CSV table of C-alpha atoms in Angstrom, one decimal:
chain,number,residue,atom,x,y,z
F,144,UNK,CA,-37.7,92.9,-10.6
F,145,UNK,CA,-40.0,90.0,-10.1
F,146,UNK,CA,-43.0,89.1,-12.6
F,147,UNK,CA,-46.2,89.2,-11.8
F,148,UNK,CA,-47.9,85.3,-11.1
F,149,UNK,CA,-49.6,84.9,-14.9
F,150,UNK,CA,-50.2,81.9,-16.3
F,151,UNK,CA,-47.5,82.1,-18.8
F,152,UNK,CA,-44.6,82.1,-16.0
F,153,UNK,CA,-47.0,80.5,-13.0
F,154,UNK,CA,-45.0,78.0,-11.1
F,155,UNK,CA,-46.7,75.2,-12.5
F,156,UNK,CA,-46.5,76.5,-16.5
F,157,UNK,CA,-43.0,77.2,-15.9
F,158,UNK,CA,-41.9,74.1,-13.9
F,159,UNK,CA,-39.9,76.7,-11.1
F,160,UNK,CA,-40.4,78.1,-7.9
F,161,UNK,CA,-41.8,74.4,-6.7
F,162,UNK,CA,-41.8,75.4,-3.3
F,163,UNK,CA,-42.9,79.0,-3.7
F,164,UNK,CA,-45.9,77.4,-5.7
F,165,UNK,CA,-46.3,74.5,-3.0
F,166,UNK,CA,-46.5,77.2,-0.2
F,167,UNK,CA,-48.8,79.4,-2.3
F,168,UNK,CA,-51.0,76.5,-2.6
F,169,UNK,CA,-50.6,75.7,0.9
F,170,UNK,CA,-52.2,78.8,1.9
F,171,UNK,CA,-55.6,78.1,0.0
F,172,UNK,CA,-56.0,75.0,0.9
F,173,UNK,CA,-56.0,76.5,4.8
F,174,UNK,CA,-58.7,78.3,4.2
F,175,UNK,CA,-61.3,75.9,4.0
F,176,UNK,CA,-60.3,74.6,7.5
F,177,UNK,CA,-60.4,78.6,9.1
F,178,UNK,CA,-64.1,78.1,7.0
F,179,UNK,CA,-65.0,75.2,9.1
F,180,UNK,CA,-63.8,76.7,12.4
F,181,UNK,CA,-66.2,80.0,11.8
F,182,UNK,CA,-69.2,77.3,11.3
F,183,UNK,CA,-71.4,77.6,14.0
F,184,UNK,CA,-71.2,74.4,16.4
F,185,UNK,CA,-73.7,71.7,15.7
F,186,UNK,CA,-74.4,72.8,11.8
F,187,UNK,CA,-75.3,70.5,9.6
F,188,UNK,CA,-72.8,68.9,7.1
F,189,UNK,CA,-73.6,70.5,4.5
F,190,UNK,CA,-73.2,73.5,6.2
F,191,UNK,CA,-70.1,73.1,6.9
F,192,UNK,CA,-69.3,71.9,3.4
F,193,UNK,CA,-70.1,75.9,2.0
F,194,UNK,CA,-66.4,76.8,3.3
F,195,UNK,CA,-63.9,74.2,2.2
F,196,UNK,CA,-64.4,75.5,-1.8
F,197,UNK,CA,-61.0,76.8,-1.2
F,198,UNK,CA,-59.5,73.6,-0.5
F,199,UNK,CA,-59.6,72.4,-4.3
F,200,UNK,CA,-56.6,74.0,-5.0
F,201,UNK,CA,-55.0,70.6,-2.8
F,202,UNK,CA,-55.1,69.2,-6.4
F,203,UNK,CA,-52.1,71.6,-7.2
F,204,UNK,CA,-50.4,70.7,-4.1
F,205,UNK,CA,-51.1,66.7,-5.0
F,206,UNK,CA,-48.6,67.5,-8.4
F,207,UNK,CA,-46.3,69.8,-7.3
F,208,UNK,CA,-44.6,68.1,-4.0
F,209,UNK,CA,-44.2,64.4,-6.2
F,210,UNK,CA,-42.1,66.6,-9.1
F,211,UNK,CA,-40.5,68.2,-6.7
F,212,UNK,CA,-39.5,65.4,-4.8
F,213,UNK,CA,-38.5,63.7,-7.9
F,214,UNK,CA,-36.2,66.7,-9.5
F,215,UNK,CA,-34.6,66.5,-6.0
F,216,UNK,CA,-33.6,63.1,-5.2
F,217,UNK,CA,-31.0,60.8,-6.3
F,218,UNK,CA,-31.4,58.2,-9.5
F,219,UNK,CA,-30.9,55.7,-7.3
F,220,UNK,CA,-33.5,56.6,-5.0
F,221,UNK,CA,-35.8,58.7,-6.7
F,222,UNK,CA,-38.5,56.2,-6.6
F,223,UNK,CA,-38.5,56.1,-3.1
F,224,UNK,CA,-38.3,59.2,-2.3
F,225,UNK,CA,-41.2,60.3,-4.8
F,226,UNK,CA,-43.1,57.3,-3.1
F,227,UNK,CA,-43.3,59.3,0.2
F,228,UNK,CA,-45.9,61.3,-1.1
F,229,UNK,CA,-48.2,58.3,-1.4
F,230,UNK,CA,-47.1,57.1,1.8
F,231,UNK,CA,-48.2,60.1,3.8
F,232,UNK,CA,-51.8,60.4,1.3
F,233,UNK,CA,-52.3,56.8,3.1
F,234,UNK,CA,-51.7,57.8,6.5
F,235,UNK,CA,-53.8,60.6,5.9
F,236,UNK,CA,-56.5,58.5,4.7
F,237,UNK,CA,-55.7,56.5,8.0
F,238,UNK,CA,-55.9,59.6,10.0
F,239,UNK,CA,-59.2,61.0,8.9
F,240,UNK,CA,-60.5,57.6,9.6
F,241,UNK,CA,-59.7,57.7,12.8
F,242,UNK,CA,-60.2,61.3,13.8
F,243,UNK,CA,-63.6,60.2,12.2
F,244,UNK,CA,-64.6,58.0,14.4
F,245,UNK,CA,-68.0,58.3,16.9
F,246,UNK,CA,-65.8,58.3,19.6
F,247,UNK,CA,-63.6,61.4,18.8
F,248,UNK,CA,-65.4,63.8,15.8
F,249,UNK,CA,-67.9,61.7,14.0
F,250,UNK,CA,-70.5,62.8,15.9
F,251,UNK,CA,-73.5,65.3,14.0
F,252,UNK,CA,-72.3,67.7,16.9
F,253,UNK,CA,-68.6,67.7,15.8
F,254,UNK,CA,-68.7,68.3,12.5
F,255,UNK,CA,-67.2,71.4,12.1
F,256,UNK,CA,-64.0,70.6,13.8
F,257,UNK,CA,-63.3,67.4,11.8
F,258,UNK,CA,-63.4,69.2,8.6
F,259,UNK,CA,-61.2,71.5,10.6
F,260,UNK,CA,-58.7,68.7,11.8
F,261,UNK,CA,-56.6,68.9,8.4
F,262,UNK,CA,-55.7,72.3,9.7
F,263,UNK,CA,-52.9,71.1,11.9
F,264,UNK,CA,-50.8,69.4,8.9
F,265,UNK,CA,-51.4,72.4,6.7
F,266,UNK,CA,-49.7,74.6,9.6
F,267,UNK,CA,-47.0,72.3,9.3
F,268,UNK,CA,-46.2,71.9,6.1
F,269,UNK,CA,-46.4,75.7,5.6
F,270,UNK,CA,-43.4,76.4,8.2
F,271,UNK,CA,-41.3,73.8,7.2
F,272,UNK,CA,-41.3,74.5,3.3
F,273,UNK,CA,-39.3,77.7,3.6
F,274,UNK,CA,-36.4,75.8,5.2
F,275,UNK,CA,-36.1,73.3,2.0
F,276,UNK,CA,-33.6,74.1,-1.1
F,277,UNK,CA,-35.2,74.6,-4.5
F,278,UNK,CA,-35.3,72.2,-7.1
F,279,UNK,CA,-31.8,71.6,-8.5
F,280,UNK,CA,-32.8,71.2,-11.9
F,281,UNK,CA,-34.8,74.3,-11.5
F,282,UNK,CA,-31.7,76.0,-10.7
F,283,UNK,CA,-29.9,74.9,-13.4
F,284,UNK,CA,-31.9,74.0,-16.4
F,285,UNK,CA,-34.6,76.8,-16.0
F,286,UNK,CA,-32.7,79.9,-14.0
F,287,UNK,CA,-29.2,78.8,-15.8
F,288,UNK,CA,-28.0,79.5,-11.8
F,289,UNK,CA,-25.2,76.9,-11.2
F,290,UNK,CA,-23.8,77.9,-8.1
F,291,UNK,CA,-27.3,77.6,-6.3
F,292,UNK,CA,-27.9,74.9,-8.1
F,293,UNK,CA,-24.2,73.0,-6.8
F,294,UNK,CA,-25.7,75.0,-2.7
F,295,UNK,CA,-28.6,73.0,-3.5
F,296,UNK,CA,-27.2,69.9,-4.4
F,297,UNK,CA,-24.9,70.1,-1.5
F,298,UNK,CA,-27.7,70.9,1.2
F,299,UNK,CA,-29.8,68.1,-0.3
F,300,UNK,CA,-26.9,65.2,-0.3
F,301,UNK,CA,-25.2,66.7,3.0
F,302,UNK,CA,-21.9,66.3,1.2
F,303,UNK,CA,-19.3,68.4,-0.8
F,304,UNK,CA,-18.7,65.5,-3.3
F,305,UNK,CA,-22.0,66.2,-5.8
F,306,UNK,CA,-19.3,66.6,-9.3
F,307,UNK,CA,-20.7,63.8,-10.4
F,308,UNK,CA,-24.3,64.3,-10.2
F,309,UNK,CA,-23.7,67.8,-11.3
F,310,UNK,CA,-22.4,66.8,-14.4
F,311,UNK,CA,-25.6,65.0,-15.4
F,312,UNK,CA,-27.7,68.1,-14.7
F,313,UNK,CA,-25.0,69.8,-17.3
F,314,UNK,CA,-26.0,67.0,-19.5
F,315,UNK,CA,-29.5,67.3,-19.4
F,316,UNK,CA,-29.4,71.3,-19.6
F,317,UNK,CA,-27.3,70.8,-22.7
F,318,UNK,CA,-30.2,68.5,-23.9
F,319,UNK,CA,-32.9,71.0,-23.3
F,320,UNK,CA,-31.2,74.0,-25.0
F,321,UNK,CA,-33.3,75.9,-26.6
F,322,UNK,CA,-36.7,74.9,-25.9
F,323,UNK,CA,-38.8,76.7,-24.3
F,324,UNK,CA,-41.3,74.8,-21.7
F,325,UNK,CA,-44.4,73.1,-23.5
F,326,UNK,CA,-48.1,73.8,-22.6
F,327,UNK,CA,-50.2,71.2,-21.5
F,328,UNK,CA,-52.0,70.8,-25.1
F,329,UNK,CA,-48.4,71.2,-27.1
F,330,UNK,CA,-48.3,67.4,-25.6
F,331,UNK,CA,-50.7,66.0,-27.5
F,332,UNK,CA,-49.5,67.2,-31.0
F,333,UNK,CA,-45.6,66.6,-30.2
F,334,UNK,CA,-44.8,63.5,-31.9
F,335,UNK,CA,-41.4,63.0,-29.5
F,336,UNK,CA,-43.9,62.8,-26.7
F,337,UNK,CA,-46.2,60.2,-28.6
F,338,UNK,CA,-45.4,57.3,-25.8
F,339,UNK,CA,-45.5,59.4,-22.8
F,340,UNK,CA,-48.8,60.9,-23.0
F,341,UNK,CA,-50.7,57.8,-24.1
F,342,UNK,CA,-49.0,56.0,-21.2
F,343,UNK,CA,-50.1,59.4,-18.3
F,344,UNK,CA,-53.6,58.6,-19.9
F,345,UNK,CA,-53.9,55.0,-20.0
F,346,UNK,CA,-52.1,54.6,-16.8
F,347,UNK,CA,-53.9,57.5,-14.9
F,348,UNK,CA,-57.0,56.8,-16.5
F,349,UNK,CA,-56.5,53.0,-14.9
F,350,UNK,CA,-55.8,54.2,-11.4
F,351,UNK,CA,-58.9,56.0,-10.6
F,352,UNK,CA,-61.1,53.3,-12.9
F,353,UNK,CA,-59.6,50.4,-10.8
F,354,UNK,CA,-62.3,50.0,-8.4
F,355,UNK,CA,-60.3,50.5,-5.3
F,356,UNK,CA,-62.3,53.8,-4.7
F,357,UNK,CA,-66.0,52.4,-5.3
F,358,UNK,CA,-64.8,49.2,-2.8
F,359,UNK,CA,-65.0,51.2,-0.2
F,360,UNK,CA,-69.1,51.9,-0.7
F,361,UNK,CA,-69.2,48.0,-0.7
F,362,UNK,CA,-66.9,47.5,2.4
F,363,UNK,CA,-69.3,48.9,5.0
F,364,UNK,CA,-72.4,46.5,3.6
F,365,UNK,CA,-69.6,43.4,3.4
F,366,UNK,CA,-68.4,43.7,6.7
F,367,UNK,CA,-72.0,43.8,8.6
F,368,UNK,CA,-73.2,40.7,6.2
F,369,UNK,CA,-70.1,38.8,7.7
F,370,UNK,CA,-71.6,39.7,10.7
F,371,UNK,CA,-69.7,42.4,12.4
F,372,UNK,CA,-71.8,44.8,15.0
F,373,UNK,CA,-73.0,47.8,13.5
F,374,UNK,CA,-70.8,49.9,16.0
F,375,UNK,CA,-68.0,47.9,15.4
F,376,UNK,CA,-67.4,48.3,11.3
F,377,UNK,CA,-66.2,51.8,11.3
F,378,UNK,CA,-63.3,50.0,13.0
F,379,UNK,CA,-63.0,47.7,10.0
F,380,UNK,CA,-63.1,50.6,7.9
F,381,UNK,CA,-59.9,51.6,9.7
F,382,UNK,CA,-58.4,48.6,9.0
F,383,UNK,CA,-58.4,49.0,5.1
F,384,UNK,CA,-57.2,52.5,5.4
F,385,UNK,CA,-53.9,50.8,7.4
F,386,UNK,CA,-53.6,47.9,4.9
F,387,UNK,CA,-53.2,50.5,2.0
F,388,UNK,CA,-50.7,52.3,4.2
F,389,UNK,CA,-49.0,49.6,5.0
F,390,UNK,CA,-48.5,48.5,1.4
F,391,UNK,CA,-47.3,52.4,0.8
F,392,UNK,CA,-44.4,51.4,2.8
F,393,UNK,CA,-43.5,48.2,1.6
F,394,UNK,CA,-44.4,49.8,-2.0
F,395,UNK,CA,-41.3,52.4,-0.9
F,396,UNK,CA,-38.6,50.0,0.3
F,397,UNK,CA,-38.6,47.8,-2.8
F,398,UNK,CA,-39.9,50.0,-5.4
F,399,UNK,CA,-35.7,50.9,-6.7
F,400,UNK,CA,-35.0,47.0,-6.3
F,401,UNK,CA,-37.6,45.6,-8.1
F,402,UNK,CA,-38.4,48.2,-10.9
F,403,UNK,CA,-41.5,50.3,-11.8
F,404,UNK,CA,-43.4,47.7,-14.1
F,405,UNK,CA,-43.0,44.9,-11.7
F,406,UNK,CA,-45.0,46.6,-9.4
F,407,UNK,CA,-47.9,48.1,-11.3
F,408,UNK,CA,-48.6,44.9,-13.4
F,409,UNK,CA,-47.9,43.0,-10.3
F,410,UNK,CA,-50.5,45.0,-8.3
F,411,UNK,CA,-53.0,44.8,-11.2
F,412,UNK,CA,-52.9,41.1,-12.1
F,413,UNK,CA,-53.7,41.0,-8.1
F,414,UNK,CA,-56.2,43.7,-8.1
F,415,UNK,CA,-58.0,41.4,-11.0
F,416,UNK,CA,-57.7,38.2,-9.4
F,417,UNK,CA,-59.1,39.3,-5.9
F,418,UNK,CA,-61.7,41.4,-7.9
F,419,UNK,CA,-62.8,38.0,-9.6
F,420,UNK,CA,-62.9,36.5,-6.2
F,421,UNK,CA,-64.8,39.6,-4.9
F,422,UNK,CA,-67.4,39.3,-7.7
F,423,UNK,CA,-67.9,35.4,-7.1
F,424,UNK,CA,-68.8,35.9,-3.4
F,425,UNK,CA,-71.2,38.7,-3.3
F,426,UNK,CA,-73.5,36.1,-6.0
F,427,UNK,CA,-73.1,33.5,-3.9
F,428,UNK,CA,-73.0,35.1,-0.5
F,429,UNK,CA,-76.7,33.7,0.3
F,430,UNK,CA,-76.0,30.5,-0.5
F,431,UNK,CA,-73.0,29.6,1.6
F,432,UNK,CA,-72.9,31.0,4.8
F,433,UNK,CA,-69.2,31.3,4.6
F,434,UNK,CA,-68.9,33.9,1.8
F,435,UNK,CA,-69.4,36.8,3.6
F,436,UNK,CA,-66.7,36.4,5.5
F,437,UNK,CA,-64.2,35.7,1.7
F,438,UNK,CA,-66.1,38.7,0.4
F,439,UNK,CA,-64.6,40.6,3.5
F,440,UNK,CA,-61.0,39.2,3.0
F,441,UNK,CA,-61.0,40.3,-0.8
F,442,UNK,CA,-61.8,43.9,0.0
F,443,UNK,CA,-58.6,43.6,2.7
F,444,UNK,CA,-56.9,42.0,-0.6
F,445,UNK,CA,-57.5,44.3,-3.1
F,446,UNK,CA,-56.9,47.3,-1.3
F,447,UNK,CA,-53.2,45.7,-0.4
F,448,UNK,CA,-52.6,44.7,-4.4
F,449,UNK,CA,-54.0,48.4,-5.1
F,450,UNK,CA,-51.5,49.6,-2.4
F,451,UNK,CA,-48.6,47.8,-3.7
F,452,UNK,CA,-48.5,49.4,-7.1
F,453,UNK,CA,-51.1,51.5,-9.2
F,454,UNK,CA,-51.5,54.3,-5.5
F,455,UNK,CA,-47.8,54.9,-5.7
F,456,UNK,CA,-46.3,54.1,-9.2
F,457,UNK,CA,-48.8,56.2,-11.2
F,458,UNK,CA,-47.7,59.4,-9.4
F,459,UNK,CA,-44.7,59.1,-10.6
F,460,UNK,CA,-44.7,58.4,-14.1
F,461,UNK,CA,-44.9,62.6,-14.8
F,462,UNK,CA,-41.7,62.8,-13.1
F,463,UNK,CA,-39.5,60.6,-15.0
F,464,UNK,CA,-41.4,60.4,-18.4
F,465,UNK,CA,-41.4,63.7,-19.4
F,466,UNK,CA,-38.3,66.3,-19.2
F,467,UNK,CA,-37.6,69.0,-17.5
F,468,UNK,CA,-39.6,71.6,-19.9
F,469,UNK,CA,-42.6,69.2,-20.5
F,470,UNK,CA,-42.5,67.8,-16.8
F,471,UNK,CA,-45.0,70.9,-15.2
F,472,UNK,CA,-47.6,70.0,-18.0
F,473,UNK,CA,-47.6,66.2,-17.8
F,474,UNK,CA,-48.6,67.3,-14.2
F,475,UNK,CA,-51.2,69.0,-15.1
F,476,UNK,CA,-52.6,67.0,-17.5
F,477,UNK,CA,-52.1,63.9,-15.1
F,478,UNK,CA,-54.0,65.6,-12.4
F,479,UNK,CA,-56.7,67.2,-14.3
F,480,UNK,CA,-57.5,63.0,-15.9
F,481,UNK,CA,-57.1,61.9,-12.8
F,482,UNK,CA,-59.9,64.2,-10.9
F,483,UNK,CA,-62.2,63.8,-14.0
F,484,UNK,CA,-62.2,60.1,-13.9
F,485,UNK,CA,-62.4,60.3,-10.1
F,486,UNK,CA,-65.4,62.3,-10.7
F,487,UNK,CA,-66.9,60.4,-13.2
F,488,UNK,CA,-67.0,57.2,-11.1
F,489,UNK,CA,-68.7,58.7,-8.5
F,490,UNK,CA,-71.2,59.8,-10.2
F,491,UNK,CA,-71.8,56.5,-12.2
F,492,UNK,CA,-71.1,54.2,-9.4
F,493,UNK,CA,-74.6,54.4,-7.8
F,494,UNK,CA,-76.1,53.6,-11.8
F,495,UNK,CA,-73.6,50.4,-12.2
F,496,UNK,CA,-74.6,49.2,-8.7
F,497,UNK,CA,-78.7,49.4,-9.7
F,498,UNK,CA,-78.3,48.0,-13.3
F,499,UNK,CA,-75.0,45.0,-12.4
F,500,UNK,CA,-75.7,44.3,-8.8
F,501,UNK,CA,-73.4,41.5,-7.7
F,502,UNK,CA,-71.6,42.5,-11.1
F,503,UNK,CA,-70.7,45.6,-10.5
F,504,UNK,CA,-67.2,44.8,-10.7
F,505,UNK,CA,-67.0,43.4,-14.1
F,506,UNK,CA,-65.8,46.7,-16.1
F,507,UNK,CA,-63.5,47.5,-12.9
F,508,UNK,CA,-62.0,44.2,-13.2
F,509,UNK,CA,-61.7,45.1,-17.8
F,510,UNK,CA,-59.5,48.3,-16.1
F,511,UNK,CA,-57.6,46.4,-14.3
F,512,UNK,CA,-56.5,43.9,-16.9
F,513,UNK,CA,-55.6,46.5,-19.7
F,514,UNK,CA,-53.4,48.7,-17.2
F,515,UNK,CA,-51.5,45.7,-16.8
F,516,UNK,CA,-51.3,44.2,-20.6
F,517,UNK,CA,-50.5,48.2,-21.3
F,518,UNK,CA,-47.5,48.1,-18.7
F,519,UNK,CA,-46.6,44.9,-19.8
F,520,UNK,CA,-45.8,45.8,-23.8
F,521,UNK,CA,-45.4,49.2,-24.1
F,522,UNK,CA,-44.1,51.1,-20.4
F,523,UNK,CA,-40.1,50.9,-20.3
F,524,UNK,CA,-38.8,50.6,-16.8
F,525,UNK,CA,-36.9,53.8,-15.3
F,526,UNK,CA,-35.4,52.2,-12.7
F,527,UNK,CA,-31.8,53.0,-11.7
F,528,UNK,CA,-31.9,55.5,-14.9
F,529,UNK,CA,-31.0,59.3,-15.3
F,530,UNK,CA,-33.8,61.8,-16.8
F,531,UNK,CA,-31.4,62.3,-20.0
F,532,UNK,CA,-31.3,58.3,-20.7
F,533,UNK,CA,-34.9,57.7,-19.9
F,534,UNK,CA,-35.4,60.6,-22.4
F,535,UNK,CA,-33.0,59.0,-24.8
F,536,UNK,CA,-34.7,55.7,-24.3
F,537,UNK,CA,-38.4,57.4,-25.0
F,538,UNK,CA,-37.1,59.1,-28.2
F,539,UNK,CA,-36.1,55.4,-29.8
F,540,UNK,CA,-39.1,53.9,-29.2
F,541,UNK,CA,-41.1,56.9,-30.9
F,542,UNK,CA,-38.8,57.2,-33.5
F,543,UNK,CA,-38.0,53.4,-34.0
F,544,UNK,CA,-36.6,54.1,-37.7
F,545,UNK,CA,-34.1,56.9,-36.8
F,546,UNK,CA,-32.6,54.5,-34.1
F,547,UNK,CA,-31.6,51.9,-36.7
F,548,UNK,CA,-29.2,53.7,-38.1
F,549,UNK,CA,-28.4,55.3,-41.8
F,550,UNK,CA,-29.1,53.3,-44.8
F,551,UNK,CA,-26.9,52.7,-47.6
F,552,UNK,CA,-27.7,55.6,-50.2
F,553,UNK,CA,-24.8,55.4,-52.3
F,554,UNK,CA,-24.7,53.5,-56.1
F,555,UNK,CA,-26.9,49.8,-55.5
F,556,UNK,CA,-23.9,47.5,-56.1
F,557,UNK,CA,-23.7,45.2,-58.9
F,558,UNK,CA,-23.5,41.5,-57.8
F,559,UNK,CA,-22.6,40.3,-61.2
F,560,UNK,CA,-20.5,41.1,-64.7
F,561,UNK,CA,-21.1,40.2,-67.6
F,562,UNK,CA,-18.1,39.5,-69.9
């Protein structure tokens, strides 16, 4: 007989039932949407923003699909296939933009059914999730279940020949014997964990205190000082919600060739240099007339570098950091850091604006530069590597001492005799 959904066997506490939790989920965030539809037409906007409450619980659906997607796929293309979920946050950014627009349901009159729009995805999502496998590892390491676990394995690959790959899972489910799965403040006091968790902080902390969200409030002002129509920059605004998309793609195709740390100090170092740029040209942007118009490529340039690394890499790191038993909790402690931080620069960006002005992007630019010293020194790169040797890897660098091998305890030995 079934439990009932407490916290202490919830999908996310217990790291199972990934899709049951992602449908459950699914099913919240729908009713903000049916919210918006009931909305009388032509309400204000804040109206309309009394239903979507619900919706909040999309932050659960933002950590389970990546670990699912992770757990599922292949070592040798598990960072591509984790990196769809960034790739399909961008085009949803893209679509929302456009869906936005005055021509289709930015008008004040249309309200309603633009906060409405996301329904159609949600509708989607929930019918197809039923017809996907669980989690292997679940199935294995959690439920003990091999022979759904091999169906799953099987489905997944569309091949018999999965021995292999099973006998990893075996590995890692010897590996995890006996422990039970960790809450999300048992992290902070495990010493085995000592590297992971600073790096889910440092590096989640970075993402959302890159700047690449407060740009945005800067790009509309940019774009109409390089002198593009009033009517015409919400077309603009388009264009940067496409360049980070397209960078999610190229992100995707080279992110198992090139390696996880390549990418995220690569994408900082450029997120720093363009932000420098950035900075320079709003101060001058009254004195040459030309500055505008380099303040408007550096938005286009920083969104790209933000594109290529930090929007997809960070998502990640829970996946292939953490185990199976401390995985769900690294999720939640990723995604609760990450929404504060988002938080907290909105609410201090308008302050920084007033009291920096054309220097507003001075402590953005500090982020930018210690997420990439950080990943630089101290991230090791996954790439190519199963959960059990990244683990193995992890547990040296905690414990450098224990991995140098046993010292010689016996009787000290006499170099010289005396006759």
């Amino acid at each position: 007989m079934p439990r009932p959904c407490t916290f202490r066997n919830s999908p996310m506490r217990r790291g199972g039932h990934v899709l049951a939790g992602h449908c459950l989920t699914t099913w919240f965030c729908l009713c903000g949407p049916l919210s918006c539809l009931c909305t009388p037409w032509g309400a204000s906007l804040e109206r309309c923003l009394q239903g979507p409450l619900p919706s909040s619980w999309e932050g659960v659906s933002m950590n389970i699909q990546p670990m699912y997607l992770g757990e599922s796929a292949p070592k040798e293309l598990r960072g591509a296939v984790a990196m769809t979920s960034a790739i399909f946050t961008a085009l949803g950014i893209v679509m929302g933009q456009v869906v936005g627009l005055r021509e289709l349901l930015g008008g004040p009159q249309a309200w309603p059914l633009l906060l409405a729009s996301c329904l159609v995805p949600g509708v989607l999502q929930l019918a197809s999730l039923p017809l996907l496998p669980e989690s292997p590892r679940y199935l294995l390491i959690d439920r003990g279940d091999s022979a759904t676990c091999l169906a799953a394995l099987q489905r997944l690959r569309g091949t018999t020949e999965v021995m292999v790959e099973l006998a990893e899972l075996e590995e890692e489910r010897a590996a995890c014997q006996g422990q039970r799965a960790q809450r999300p403040w048992e992290l902070f006091q495990d010493g085995a964990l000592r590297r992971q968790v600073i790096s889910l902080v440092v590096l989640g902390s970075a993402m959302e205190l890159c700047g690449n969200d407060s740009i945005y409030a800067y790009a509309s002002s940019v774009f109409r000082e390089a002198g593009v129509p009033q009517e015409k920059v919400q077309y603009a605004i388009v264009g940067t919600g496409c360049c980070e998309l397209l960078t999610a793609f190229i992100s995707c195709m080279v992110i198992d060739r090139v390696g996880r740390r390549v990418l995220l100090m690569g994408g900082y170092c450029l997120m720093t240099c363009w932000g420098s740029v950035f900075t320079v040209a709003l101060c001058l942007q009254s004195s040459f007339p030309w500055m505008p118009y380099l303040a408007m490529f550096c938005i286009f340039a920083f969104i790209l570098s933000f594109g290529i690394g930090p929007a997809g890499v960070t998502g990640i790191l829970a996946t292939e950091l953490f185990d199976q038993k401390a995985r769900p909790a690294a999720y939640m402690v990723c995604g609760a850091i990450m929404w504060i931080m988002l938080f907290l620069v909105g609410l201090g960006f308008p302050f920084l604006m007033e009291g920096l002005s054309h220097f507003v992007y001075v402590p953005f630019l500090g982020v930018c530069v210690c997420g990439a010293l950080y990943t630089g020194f101290f991230l090791p790169e996954t790439k190519g590597k199963t959960f059990l040797e990244i683990s193995e890897e992890l547990q040296r660098l905690n414990f450098p001492r224990q991995s140098q091998g046993p010292t010689w305890k016996g009787p000290e030995v006499i170099r010289s005799t005396e006759l």
